[in-house]
mmCIF file of C-alpha atoms in Angstrom:
data_model
loop_
_atom_site.group_PDB
_atom_site.id
_atom_site.type_symbol
_atom_site.label_atom_id
_atom_site.label_comp_id
_atom_site.label_asym_id
_atom_site.label_seq_id
_atom_site.Cartn_x
_atom_site.Cartn_y
_atom_site.Cartn_z
ATOM 1 C CA MET A 134 125.365 25.957 -59.432
ATOM 2 C CA GLY A 135 123.902 22.706 -58.283
ATOM 3 C CA ALA A 136 122.959 20.019 -60.440
ATOM 4 C CA GLY A 137 119.335 19.953 -59.474
ATOM 5 C CA TRP A 138 119.242 23.612 -60.346
ATOM 6 C CA ARG A 139 120.867 23.192 -63.676
ATOM 7 C CA ARG A 140 118.485 20.447 -64.763
ATOM 8 C CA PHE A 141 115.530 22.481 -63.540
ATOM 9 C CA THR A 142 116.550 25.616 -65.639
ATOM 10 C CA GLU A 143 118.047 23.614 -68.679
ATOM 11 C CA LYS A 144 114.414 21.683 -68.904
ATOM 12 C CA ALA A 145 112.816 25.374 -69.057
ATOM 13 C CA ARG A 146 114.993 26.408 -71.782
ATOM 14 C CA GLN A 147 114.369 23.298 -73.853
ATOM 15 C CA LYS A 148 110.794 23.167 -73.303
ATOM 16 C CA TRP A 149 110.094 26.792 -73.942
ATOM 17 C CA HIS A 150 113.192 27.731 -76.017
ATOM 18 C CA ILE A 151 114.473 30.265 -73.814
ATOM 19 C CA THR A 152 117.878 30.893 -75.057
ATOM 20 C CA ALA A 153 120.377 33.222 -76.677
ATOM 21 C CA ASP A 154 122.161 30.737 -78.591
ATOM 22 C CA LYS A 155 119.738 29.858 -81.379
ATOM 23 C CA GLY A 156 122.274 27.451 -82.919
ATOM 24 C CA PHE A 157 122.377 25.420 -79.696
ATOM 25 C CA ALA A 158 121.756 21.636 -80.275
ATOM 26 C CA SER A 159 120.196 19.581 -77.311
ATOM 27 C CA SER A 160 122.029 16.221 -76.754
ATOM 28 C CA SER A 161 120.092 13.480 -78.144
ATOM 29 C CA ASN A 162 118.223 10.621 -76.844
ATOM 30 C CA ALA A 163 116.234 9.899 -79.419
ATOM 31 C CA ARG A 164 116.395 6.047 -79.812
ATOM 32 C CA ASN A 165 115.539 5.460 -76.187
ATOM 33 C CA GLU A 166 112.911 7.665 -76.008
ATOM 34 C CA LEU A 167 111.075 6.043 -79.244
ATOM 35 C CA MET A 168 111.568 2.607 -77.670
ATOM 36 C CA LEU A 169 110.158 3.721 -74.401
ATOM 37 C CA ARG A 170 107.304 4.982 -76.140
ATOM 38 C CA ASP A 171 106.516 1.788 -77.948
ATOM 39 C CA ALA A 172 107.131 -0.234 -74.895
ATOM 40 C CA GLY A 173 104.687 1.710 -72.954
ATOM 41 C CA GLU A 174 101.966 1.285 -75.066
ATOM 42 C CA PHE A 175 102.854 -2.672 -75.124
ATOM 43 C CA ALA A 176 102.836 -2.473 -71.180
ATOM 44 C CA GLY A 177 99.122 -1.265 -71.451
ATOM 45 C CA HIS A 178 98.466 -4.519 -73.197
ATOM 46 C CA ILE A 179 100.048 -6.708 -70.721
ATOM 47 C CA LYS A 180 98.108 -5.009 -67.954
ATOM 48 C CA ARG A 181 94.734 -5.719 -69.872
ATOM 49 C CA CYS A 182 95.968 -9.030 -70.308
ATOM 50 C CA GLU A 183 96.936 -9.648 -66.798
ATOM 51 C CA LYS A 184 93.828 -8.261 -65.671
ATOM 52 C CA ASP A 185 91.471 -10.405 -67.515
ATOM 53 C CA ILE A 186 93.597 -13.515 -67.199
ATOM 54 C CA ARG A 187 93.322 -13.047 -63.197
ATOM 55 C CA ILE A 188 89.388 -12.594 -63.574
ATOM 56 C CA LEU A 189 89.113 -15.831 -65.544
ATOM 57 C CA LYS A 190 91.384 -17.599 -63.011
ATOM 58 C CA ASN A 191 89.157 -16.781 -60.069
ATOM 59 C CA ALA A 192 85.892 -17.494 -62.343
ATOM 60 C CA THR A 193 87.152 -20.964 -63.119
ATOM 61 C CA GLU A 194 88.338 -21.511 -59.684
ATOM 62 C CA GLY A 195 84.828 -20.151 -58.556
ATOM 63 C CA LEU A 196 82.684 -22.499 -61.241
ATOM 64 C CA ILE A 197 84.559 -25.739 -60.018
ATOM 65 C CA ASN A 198 84.165 -25.000 -56.241
ATOM 66 C CA THR A 199 80.665 -24.283 -56.858
ATOM 67 C CA THR A 200 80.129 -27.387 -58.935
ATOM 68 C CA LYS A 201 81.652 -29.423 -56.004
ATOM 69 C CA ALA A 202 79.058 -28.050 -53.523
ATOM 70 C CA VAL A 203 76.373 -28.283 -55.879
ATOM 71 C CA MET A 204 77.158 -31.795 -56.773
ATOM 72 C CA SER A 205 77.545 -33.068 -52.972
ATOM 73 C CA ALA A 206 73.934 -31.365 -52.450
ATOM 74 C CA PRO A 207 71.470 -34.156 -52.175
ATOM 75 C CA LEU A 208 68.539 -34.654 -54.995
ATOM 76 C CA PRO A 209 65.076 -33.905 -54.882
ATOM 77 C CA LYS A 210 62.852 -36.790 -53.788
ATOM 78 C CA VAL A 211 59.735 -38.122 -55.193
ATOM 79 C CA TYR A 212 57.286 -39.005 -52.371
ATOM 80 C CA GLU A 213 54.175 -41.192 -52.462
ATOM 81 C CA ASP A 214 50.970 -41.225 -49.843
ATOM 82 C CA CYS A 215 51.369 -43.934 -47.276
ATOM 83 C CA GLY A 216 47.851 -42.936 -46.094
ATOM 84 C CA ASN A 217 47.010 -41.201 -42.550
ATOM 85 C CA GLY A 218 48.161 -38.032 -44.330
ATOM 86 C CA THR A 219 51.733 -39.113 -44.370
ATOM 87 C CA ALA A 220 54.259 -39.478 -47.109
ATOM 88 C CA GLN A 221 57.736 -41.285 -47.639
ATOM 89 C CA PRO A 222 60.442 -41.127 -50.194
ATOM 90 C CA ILE A 223 60.710 -43.391 -53.003
ATOM 91 C CA ALA A 224 64.188 -45.173 -52.652
ATOM 92 C CA THR A 225 66.700 -43.474 -54.981
ATOM 93 C CA THR A 226 67.663 -45.880 -57.831
ATOM 94 C CA GLN A 227 70.380 -48.418 -57.160
ATOM 95 C CA GLY A 228 73.906 -47.291 -57.847
ATOM 96 C CA LEU A 229 72.987 -43.633 -56.905
ATOM 97 C CA SER A 230 74.405 -41.904 -53.812
ATOM 98 C CA GLY A 231 71.614 -39.741 -53.376
ATOM 99 C CA ALA A 232 73.531 -36.606 -54.497
ATOM 100 C CA ILE A 233 73.176 -34.386 -57.455
ATOM 101 C CA GLY A 234 76.853 -35.622 -58.761
ATOM 102 C CA GLY A 235 76.238 -39.105 -58.204
ATOM 103 C CA ASP A 236 79.388 -40.998 -57.415
ATOM 104 C CA PHE A 237 81.586 -37.842 -58.956
ATOM 105 C CA LYS A 238 85.118 -37.623 -57.919
ATOM 106 C CA VAL A 239 85.554 -35.049 -55.342
ATOM 107 C CA ASP A 240 88.796 -35.201 -54.778
ATOM 108 C CA GLU A 241 89.449 -34.579 -58.662
ATOM 109 C CA LEU A 242 87.910 -31.629 -58.592
ATOM 110 C CA GLN A 243 89.692 -30.065 -56.095
ATOM 111 C CA ARG A 244 93.055 -31.119 -57.486
ATOM 112 C CA VAL A 245 91.759 -29.523 -61.045
ATOM 113 C CA SER A 246 91.138 -26.311 -59.225
ATOM 114 C CA LYS A 247 94.342 -26.083 -57.400
ATOM 115 C CA GLU A 248 96.497 -27.072 -59.903
ATOM 116 C CA THR A 249 95.128 -24.681 -62.429
ATOM 117 C CA ALA A 250 95.588 -21.663 -60.433
ATOM 118 C CA LYS A 251 99.033 -22.688 -59.615
ATOM 119 C CA LYS A 252 99.927 -23.256 -63.537
ATOM 120 C CA LEU A 253 98.224 -20.015 -64.548
ATOM 121 C CA GLU A 254 100.391 -18.199 -61.549
ATOM 122 C CA ALA A 255 103.919 -19.727 -62.703
ATOM 123 C CA GLU A 256 103.480 -20.206 -66.231
ATOM 124 C CA VAL A 257 101.611 -16.920 -67.129
ATOM 125 C CA LEU A 258 101.051 -14.130 -64.606
ATOM 126 C CA ALA A 259 104.643 -14.686 -63.119
ATOM 127 C CA PRO A 260 106.234 -13.756 -66.462
ATOM 128 C CA MET A 261 104.200 -11.038 -67.440
ATOM 129 C CA GLN A 262 104.898 -9.475 -63.780
ATOM 130 C CA ARG A 263 108.708 -9.605 -64.410
ATOM 131 C CA TRP A 264 108.147 -8.022 -67.818
ATOM 132 C CA THR A 265 106.360 -5.088 -66.096
ATOM 133 C CA THR A 266 108.749 -5.036 -63.173
ATOM 134 C CA ALA A 267 111.553 -4.737 -65.567
ATOM 135 C CA TYR A 268 109.695 -1.991 -67.742
ATOM 136 C CA ASN A 269 109.062 0.001 -64.456
ATOM 137 C CA THR A 270 112.878 -0.425 -63.574
ATOM 138 C CA VAL A 271 113.902 0.804 -67.313
ATOM 139 C CA GLN A 272 111.082 3.799 -66.911
ATOM 140 C CA ALA A 273 112.795 4.758 -63.874
ATOM 141 C CA ARG A 274 116.382 4.676 -65.114
ATOM 142 C CA MET A 275 115.038 6.655 -68.120
ATOM 143 C CA ASN A 276 113.955 9.558 -66.072
ATOM 144 C CA LYS A 277 117.628 9.902 -64.322
ATOM 145 C CA LEU A 278 119.213 9.494 -67.865
ATOM 146 C CA GLU A 279 116.916 12.464 -68.897
ATOM 147 C CA GLY A 280 118.214 14.447 -65.798
ATOM 148 C CA VAL A 281 121.823 13.509 -66.789
ATOM 149 C CA ARG A 282 121.106 14.715 -70.356
ATOM 150 C CA LEU A 283 119.860 18.275 -68.947
ATOM 151 C CA GLU A 284 122.962 18.394 -67.073
ATOM 152 C CA VAL A 285 124.991 17.709 -69.493
ATOM 153 C CA ASP A 286 123.449 20.238 -72.139
ATOM 154 C CA SER A 287 123.619 22.999 -69.005
ATOM 155 C CA ARG A 288 127.344 22.224 -68.608
ATOM 156 C CA ARG A 289 127.823 22.507 -72.397
ATOM 157 C CA ARG A 290 126.491 25.983 -72.221
ATOM 158 C CA THR A 291 128.571 27.120 -69.478
ATOM 159 C CA VAL A 292 131.711 26.300 -71.117
ATOM 160 C CA ALA A 293 130.534 27.817 -74.332
ATOM 161 C CA GLU A 294 129.434 31.127 -72.260
ATOM 162 C CA LEU A 295 133.208 31.056 -70.636
ATOM 163 C CA GLY A 296 134.881 30.871 -74.183
ATOM 164 C CA GLN A 297 133.128 33.675 -75.502
ATOM 165 C CA LYS A 298 133.925 35.444 -72.157
ATOM 166 C CA ILE A 299 137.874 34.602 -72.620
ATOM 167 C CA ASP A 300 137.498 36.068 -76.624
ATOM 168 C CA LYS A 301 135.889 39.361 -75.118
ATOM 169 C CA GLN A 302 138.771 39.719 -72.456
ATOM 170 C CA ARG A 303 141.388 39.159 -75.223
ATOM 171 C CA ALA A 304 139.855 41.674 -77.487
ATOM 172 C CA ARG A 305 140.103 44.326 -74.324
ATOM 173 C CA LEU A 306 143.304 43.494 -73.454
ATOM 174 C CA PRO A 307 145.281 46.541 -74.818
ATOM 175 C CA GLN A 308 143.199 48.525 -72.630
ATOM 176 C CA THR A 309 143.394 46.144 -69.665
ATOM 177 C CA LYS A 310 146.998 45.255 -69.962
ATOM 178 C CA SER A 311 148.349 43.268 -66.958
ATOM 179 C CA LYS A 312 144.903 43.348 -65.260
ATOM 180 C CA GLY A 313 143.397 41.693 -68.487
ATOM 181 C CA GLU A 314 146.026 39.188 -68.314
ATOM 182 C CA PHE A 315 145.338 37.938 -65.112
ATOM 183 C CA ASP A 316 141.748 37.943 -65.705
ATOM 184 C CA ILE A 317 142.136 35.852 -68.544
ATOM 185 C CA GLU A 318 144.159 33.176 -66.376
ATOM 186 C CA GLN A 319 141.419 33.042 -64.005
ATOM 187 C CA THR A 320 138.617 32.399 -66.644
ATOM 188 C CA ILE A 321 140.859 29.761 -68.495
ATOM 189 C CA LYS A 322 141.491 27.967 -65.078
ATOM 190 C CA LYS A 323 137.703 28.089 -64.529
ATOM 191 C CA VAL A 324 136.833 27.018 -67.958
ATOM 192 C CA GLN A 325 139.161 23.892 -67.551
ATOM 193 C CA HIS A 326 137.522 22.939 -64.451
ATOM 194 C CA LYS A 327 133.990 23.205 -66.200
ATOM 195 C CA GLU A 328 135.466 21.117 -68.977
ATOM 196 C CA ASN A 329 136.512 18.427 -66.581
ATOM 197 C CA LYS A 330 132.939 18.320 -65.007
ATOM 198 C CA LEU A 331 131.282 18.235 -68.697
ATOM 199 C CA ALA A 332 133.576 15.268 -69.641
ATOM 200 C CA ALA A 333 132.346 13.475 -66.557
ATOM 201 C CA ALA A 334 128.945 14.317 -67.127
ATOM 202 C CA ARG A 335 129.266 13.191 -70.901
ATOM 203 C CA GLN A 336 130.642 9.952 -69.735
ATOM 204 C CA SER A 337 127.803 9.193 -67.146
ATOM 205 C CA PHE A 338 125.381 10.065 -69.810
ATOM 206 C CA LYS A 339 126.878 7.649 -72.349
ATOM 207 C CA GLU A 340 127.263 4.905 -70.023
ATOM 208 C CA GLN A 341 123.534 5.212 -68.857
ATOM 209 C CA GLU A 342 122.143 5.791 -72.249
ATOM 210 C CA ALA A 343 123.761 2.209 -73.436
ATOM 211 C CA LEU A 344 122.470 0.321 -70.412
ATOM 212 C CA VAL A 345 118.836 1.627 -70.782
ATOM 213 C CA TYR A 346 118.894 0.965 -74.516
ATOM 214 C CA GLN A 347 120.150 -2.612 -73.939
ATOM 215 C CA GLN A 348 117.539 -3.018 -71.258
ATOM 216 C CA LEU A 349 114.611 -1.688 -73.725
ATOM 217 C CA ALA A 350 115.875 -3.886 -76.273
ATOM 218 C CA GLN A 351 115.549 -6.956 -74.521
ATOM 219 C CA LEU A 352 112.293 -5.755 -73.140
ATOM 220 C CA ILE A 353 111.274 -5.779 -76.633
ATOM 221 C CA ARG A 354 112.594 -8.783 -78.015
ATOM 222 C CA ASP A 355 110.646 -10.690 -74.876
ATOM 223 C CA ALA A 356 107.599 -8.876 -76.030
ATOM 224 C CA VAL A 357 107.002 -11.761 -78.681
ATOM 225 C CA TRP A 358 106.406 -14.104 -75.727
ATOM 226 C CA LEU A 359 103.077 -12.649 -74.979
ATOM 227 C CA LYS A 360 101.011 -14.540 -77.663
ATOM 228 C CA SER A 361 102.440 -17.834 -76.137
ATOM 229 C CA TYR A 362 101.454 -16.884 -72.664
ATOM 230 C CA ILE A 363 97.786 -15.982 -73.821
ATOM 231 C CA ALA A 364 97.739 -19.314 -75.797
ATOM 232 C CA ALA A 365 99.311 -21.211 -72.578
ATOM 233 C CA VAL A 366 96.098 -19.878 -70.539
ATOM 234 C CA MET A 367 93.788 -21.266 -73.320
ATOM 235 C CA ARG A 368 95.656 -24.525 -73.175
ATOM 236 C CA LEU A 369 95.648 -24.745 -69.439
ATOM 237 C CA GLU A 370 91.962 -23.630 -69.139
ATOM 238 C CA GLN A 371 90.852 -26.177 -71.636
ATOM 239 C CA GLU A 372 92.823 -28.948 -69.712
ATOM 240 C CA ALA A 373 90.956 -27.949 -66.495
ATOM 241 C CA PHE A 374 87.570 -28.287 -67.933
ATOM 242 C CA GLN A 375 88.373 -31.503 -69.773
ATOM 243 C CA SER A 376 89.725 -33.015 -66.458
ATOM 244 C CA ALA A 377 86.684 -31.334 -64.361
ATOM 245 C CA TYR A 378 84.472 -33.060 -66.912
ATOM 246 C CA ALA A 379 85.852 -36.490 -66.190
ATOM 247 C CA SER A 380 85.631 -36.289 -62.638
ATOM 248 C CA LEU A 381 81.873 -35.698 -62.739
ATOM 249 C CA GLY A 382 81.682 -39.087 -64.433
ATOM 250 C CA PRO A 383 78.555 -40.418 -66.201
ATOM 251 C CA SER A 384 75.706 -37.588 -66.628
ATOM 252 C CA LYS A 385 72.992 -39.880 -68.004
ATOM 253 C CA ALA A 386 72.100 -41.695 -64.814
ATOM 254 C CA THR A 387 68.423 -43.342 -64.420
ATOM 255 C CA LEU A 388 66.224 -41.578 -61.892
ATOM 256 C CA PRO A 389 63.309 -42.857 -59.787
ATOM 257 C CA LEU A 390 59.979 -44.186 -61.281
ATOM 258 C CA GLN A 391 61.289 -43.674 -64.692
ATOM 259 C CA GLN A 392 59.795 -46.538 -67.560
ATOM 260 C CA GLU A 393 60.109 -46.834 -70.986
ATOM 261 C CA MET A 394 57.558 -45.127 -72.869
ATOM 262 C CA PRO A 395 54.958 -47.314 -74.761
ATOM 263 C CA ALA A 396 55.255 -47.646 -78.478
ATOM 264 C CA GLN A 397 51.718 -46.516 -78.946
ATOM 265 C CA SER A 398 52.506 -43.142 -77.281
ATOM 266 C CA GLU A 399 55.629 -42.707 -79.350
ATOM 267 C CA GLN A 400 53.721 -43.252 -82.742
ATOM 268 C CA MET A 401 50.827 -40.953 -81.448
ATOM 269 C CA MET A 402 53.589 -38.231 -80.737
ATOM 270 C CA MET A 403 54.911 -38.777 -84.349
ATOM 271 C CA THR A 404 51.526 -38.575 -85.845
ATOM 272 C CA THR A 405 50.647 -35.500 -84.016
ATOM 273 C CA GLY A 406 54.209 -33.691 -84.240
ATOM 274 C CA SER A 407 53.873 -33.174 -80.381
ATOM 275 C CA THR A 408 57.455 -32.412 -78.942
ATOM 276 C CA ILE A 409 57.966 -33.865 -75.641
ATOM 277 C CA SER A 410 60.916 -32.295 -73.027
ATOM 278 C CA GLN A 411 62.325 -34.869 -71.133
ATOM 279 C CA PRO A 412 65.665 -35.552 -69.257
ATOM 280 C CA MET A 413 68.672 -36.989 -71.610
ATOM 281 C CA ASN A 414 68.231 -40.685 -72.395
ATOM 282 C CA VAL A 415 65.153 -41.279 -70.292
ATOM 283 C CA ALA A 416 61.670 -42.020 -71.269
ATOM 284 C CA PRO A 417 58.497 -39.922 -69.359
ATOM 285 C CA GLN A 418 56.204 -42.206 -66.890
ATOM 286 C CA VAL A 419 52.886 -42.727 -67.861
ATOM 287 C CA GLY A 420 50.822 -41.232 -65.067
ATOM 288 C CA SER A 421 53.342 -39.243 -63.228
ATOM 289 C CA THR A 422 52.734 -35.659 -62.337
ATOM 290 C CA GLY A 423 56.243 -34.057 -62.107
ATOM 291 C CA LEU A 424 57.391 -30.930 -64.330
ATOM 292 C CA MET A 425 59.539 -33.165 -66.217
ATOM 293 C CA SER A 426 56.948 -35.797 -66.920
ATOM 294 C CA SER A 427 55.654 -36.656 -70.288
ATOM 295 C CA VAL A 428 52.780 -34.404 -72.327
ATOM 296 C CA THR A 429 50.903 -37.755 -72.036
ATOM 297 C CA ASN A 430 49.704 -36.441 -68.232
ATOM 298 C CA LYS A 431 47.843 -33.627 -70.023
ATOM 299 C CA ILE A 432 46.329 -34.999 -72.853
ATOM 300 C CA ARG A 433 43.986 -38.182 -73.211
ATOM 301 C CA LYS A 434 46.000 -41.059 -75.279
ATOM 302 C CA GLN A 435 44.904 -41.087 -79.004
ATOM 303 C CA PRO A 436 43.727 -44.010 -81.122
ATOM 304 C CA SER A 437 46.474 -45.883 -82.994
ATOM 305 C CA GLY A 438 44.485 -45.336 -85.859
ATOM 306 C CA LYS A 439 41.733 -47.760 -86.315
ATOM 307 C CA GLU A 440 38.842 -48.188 -83.852
ATOM 308 C CA ASN A 441 36.405 -50.965 -84.296
ATOM 309 C CA GLY A 442 38.058 -52.017 -87.660
ATOM 310 C CA ALA A 443 37.259 -48.637 -88.979
ATOM 311 C CA LYS A 444 39.814 -46.070 -90.032
ATOM 312 C CA VAL A 445 39.750 -42.948 -87.692
ATOM 313 C CA GLN A 446 41.453 -39.769 -88.531
ATOM 314 C CA VAL A 447 44.049 -38.613 -85.665
ATOM 315 C CA ALA A 448 43.787 -34.707 -85.066
ATOM 316 C CA ALA A 449 46.421 -32.997 -82.972
ATOM 317 C CA VAL A 450 45.091 -31.484 -79.786
ATOM 318 C CA SER A 451 46.085 -27.755 -78.780
ATOM 319 C CA ASN A 452 47.549 -26.510 -75.716
ATOM 320 C CA LYS A 453 43.941 -24.863 -74.928
ATOM 321 C CA GLU A 454 42.340 -28.115 -75.381
ATOM 322 C CA TYR A 455 44.569 -30.405 -72.910
ATOM 323 C CA ILE A 456 45.532 -28.004 -70.156
ATOM 324 C CA ASP A 457 43.263 -29.922 -67.539
ATOM 325 C CA MET A 458 42.789 -33.134 -69.313
ATOM 326 C CA PRO A 459 43.252 -36.356 -66.985
ATOM 327 C CA ALA A 460 46.009 -38.632 -67.450
ATOM 328 C CA VAL A 461 45.782 -42.210 -69.356
ATOM 329 C CA PRO A 462 45.052 -44.990 -66.780
ATOM 330 C CA ALA A 463 48.086 -47.177 -66.097
ATOM 331 C CA ASN A 464 45.655 -50.231 -66.493
ATOM 332 C CA ARG A 465 42.918 -50.618 -68.496
ATOM 333 C CA ILE A 466 39.511 -52.205 -67.321
ATOM 334 C CA THR A 467 38.101 -55.642 -68.915
ATOM 335 C CA ARG A 468 34.984 -54.908 -70.440
ATOM 336 C CA ALA A 469 32.061 -57.450 -69.521
ATOM 337 C CA PRO A 470 30.627 -59.695 -72.152
ATOM 338 C CA GLY A 471 27.905 -58.217 -74.270
ATOM 339 C CA SER A 472 28.678 -54.730 -73.005
ATOM 340 C CA VAL A 473 28.567 -51.778 -74.966
ATOM 341 C CA ALA A 474 31.978 -49.839 -75.622
ATOM 342 C CA SER A 475 32.728 -47.083 -73.444
ATOM 343 C CA THR A 476 33.033 -43.191 -74.760
ATOM 344 C CA GLY A 477 36.136 -42.652 -72.500
ATOM 345 C CA TYR A 478 37.693 -43.265 -69.044
ATOM 346 C CA ASP A 479 37.583 -40.706 -66.423
ATOM 347 C CA ARG A 480 40.085 -41.563 -63.263
ATOM 348 C CA TYR A 481 38.320 -39.004 -61.425
ATOM 349 C CA GLY A 482 34.828 -40.506 -61.634
ATOM 350 C CA GLU A 483 33.668 -37.600 -63.698
ATOM 351 C CA GLN A 484 32.102 -37.757 -67.233
ATOM 352 C CA PRO A 485 34.678 -36.898 -69.779
ATOM 353 C CA GLN A 486 34.353 -33.860 -71.898
ATOM 354 C CA TYR A 487 37.596 -34.000 -73.949
ATOM 355 C CA ALA A 488 36.990 -36.779 -76.374
ATOM 356 C CA GLN A 489 34.599 -38.056 -78.794
ATOM 357 C CA GLN A 490 36.435 -41.165 -80.009
ATOM 358 C CA GLN A 491 35.942 -44.512 -78.469
ATOM 359 C CA VAL A 492 38.434 -46.259 -76.088
ATOM 360 C CA TRP A 493 37.790 -50.003 -76.249
ATOM 361 C CA ALA A 494 38.793 -52.282 -73.310
ATOM 362 C CA ALA A 495 41.290 -54.499 -73.522
#
């Protein structure tokens, strides 16, 4: 009987309990089976961590590369009318290169991207891959060990069956006489041959079982490093983003056409409770017409609290009331001597309809 057939039949016997010897106990490989089960569960954790780390690595590299491309792109320009239907851009504030990122360090961003990817591969992903490779190797050896175990049990059954055959032949020896003695001698020789093969199979099983045990034990001891690998990922990502942040340089650059907001407008905003969305560290331009300009482009400048020596109650203006209001003029018109105070100023030459309070000329 070949070794392959022995293993196949013995596996079926142990799985379906097809055997005449009810007291037969199969060879034990319990410690390796339990350790391999636990290592297999841990291998699933390794696989999920490795997948997410690679996604994070690619996302970090993509974000840095996108940042480099965006920072190198030009800023939108502010144009002014030059007459004759033409317009020209206003010069960028001195000290800026005209790009979104200004004078950012493009070489530093490239270095951060490459070094982070290289460190993640060397310090985290490569050790995790080595652990997975070692686990796959042990798993393959465990399959071979299981085959050897089945072969040992099959040969044990064969030797036991031959021993029972010898006992039966000896019991019939008074009837068989010389022929029976010859049969017993032949059976004994066969038993000795099978016992030698059984001893070789047992020795092979013992050696392979010890080897698999040592490798599984080492894998399980190395499992404690997974926490360190995850911590290393977070440390490398932190260092990468800190370096990338530093390479961008100052982020609060002054943009064109930006001036300080008048103190009176600030007082008005504090009084009315209005909130203005504006760039960091930048005061809105009075009379400008951009998306990021002050809300003073939409509402008429409110009185400071005193008009012609009398106290005036300042009321907040709702969104519905200031949608199409003209902006405050940049310069006031000097009132002629003896003239009556104006009821408002309309930069478009139309009678204002949005305020009843008087604005005195300077």
